[in-house]
Coordinates of C-alpha atoms in Angstrom, one line a residue:
X72 CA -34.0 -25.3 -19.6
X73 CA -30.9 -23.4 -20.6
X74 CA -28.1 -23.2 -17.9
X75 CA -27.3 -19.7 -16.9
X76 CA -24.0 -18.5 -18.3
X77 CA -21.1 -18.3 -15.7
X78 CA -19.5 -14.9 -15.5
X79 CA -15.6 -15.2 -15.9
X80 CA -13.9 -14.4 -12.6
X81 CA -12.0 -11.2 -12.5
X82 CA -8.1 -11.2 -12.3
X83 CA -8.3 -9.5 -8.9
X84 CA -10.8 -12.2 -7.4
X85 CA -8.7 -14.9 -9.0
X86 CA -5.5 -13.8 -7.6
X87 CA -7.0 -13.3 -4.1
X88 CA -8.5 -17.1 -4.4
X89 CA -4.7 -18.2 -5.2
X90 CA -3.2 -16.2 -2.4
X91 CA -5.4 -17.7 -0.1
X92 CA -4.9 -21.3 -1.2
X93 CA -0.9 -20.5 -1.0
X94 CA -1.5 -19.0 2.5
X95 CA -3.2 -22.1 3.6
X96 CA -0.5 -24.4 2.3
X97 CA 2.0 -22.2 4.0
X98 CA 0.2 -22.4 7.3
X99 CA 0.3 -26.3 6.9
X100 CA 4.0 -25.9 6.4
X101 CA 4.6 -24.0 9.5
X102 CA 2.4 -26.5 11.5
X103 CA 4.4 -29.4 10.2
X104 CA 7.5 -27.9 11.0
X105 CA 6.5 -26.9 14.5
X106 CA 5.3 -30.2 15.4
X107 CA 7.6 -32.4 13.5
X108 CA 10.9 -30.4 14.0
X109 CA 10.6 -28.1 16.9
X110 CA 8.9 -30.6 19.6
X111 CA 11.4 -33.4 19.0
X112 CA 14.2 -30.8 19.4
X113 CA 12.7 -29.6 22.7
X114 CA 11.8 -33.2 24.1
X115 CA 15.6 -33.9 23.2
X116 CA 16.7 -31.1 25.3
X117 CA 14.4 -32.2 28.0
X118 CA 15.3 -35.9 27.9
X119 CA 18.9 -34.9 27.5
X120 CA 19.8 -38.2 25.4
X121 CA 20.2 -38.5 21.9
X122 CA 18.1 -41.3 20.3
X123 CA 17.2 -42.2 16.8
X124 CA 13.6 -41.9 17.7
X125 CA 13.9 -38.1 18.0
X126 CA 15.5 -37.6 14.7
X127 CA 13.0 -39.4 12.4
X128 CA 10.1 -37.1 13.5
X129 CA 12.5 -34.3 13.0
X130 CA 13.5 -35.2 9.4
X131 CA 9.6 -36.1 8.7
X132 CA 8.4 -32.8 9.9
X133 CA 11.0 -30.8 8.2
X134 CA 10.4 -32.5 5.0
X135 CA 6.6 -32.4 5.2
X136 CA 7.1 -28.4 6.1
X137 CA 9.4 -28.0 3.1
X138 CA 6.9 -29.7 0.8
X139 CA 4.0 -27.9 1.7
X140 CA 5.8 -24.4 1.6
X141 CA 7.0 -25.6 -2.0
X142 CA 3.3 -26.2 -3.0
X143 CA 2.4 -22.6 -1.7
X144 CA 5.3 -21.2 -3.8
X145 CA 4.2 -23.2 -7.0
X146 CA 0.6 -21.9 -6.3
X147 CA 1.8 -18.3 -6.6
X148 CA 3.2 -18.7 -10.0
X149 CA -0.6 -18.8 -11.1
X150 CA -1.1 -15.2 -10.2
X151 CA -2.3 -13.2 -13.4
X152 CA -1.8 -9.6 -14.1

């Protein structure tokens, strides 16, 4: 049996799929930044002491958030006209 031909995806559908993927990665960036960067700062203000264990999650969360946001930005470069 012959396989049915796949129809090419229109540019509008492709662009929406790319934007959906970019929004997904951007939401991951917000979640990583919130849990890894904001939560340690709030706990620092509650505990009232400066500890190295607070700054490590801050750096990791901010770094992961920036990486996810960069990935979303890179995905948007694939948009077609």
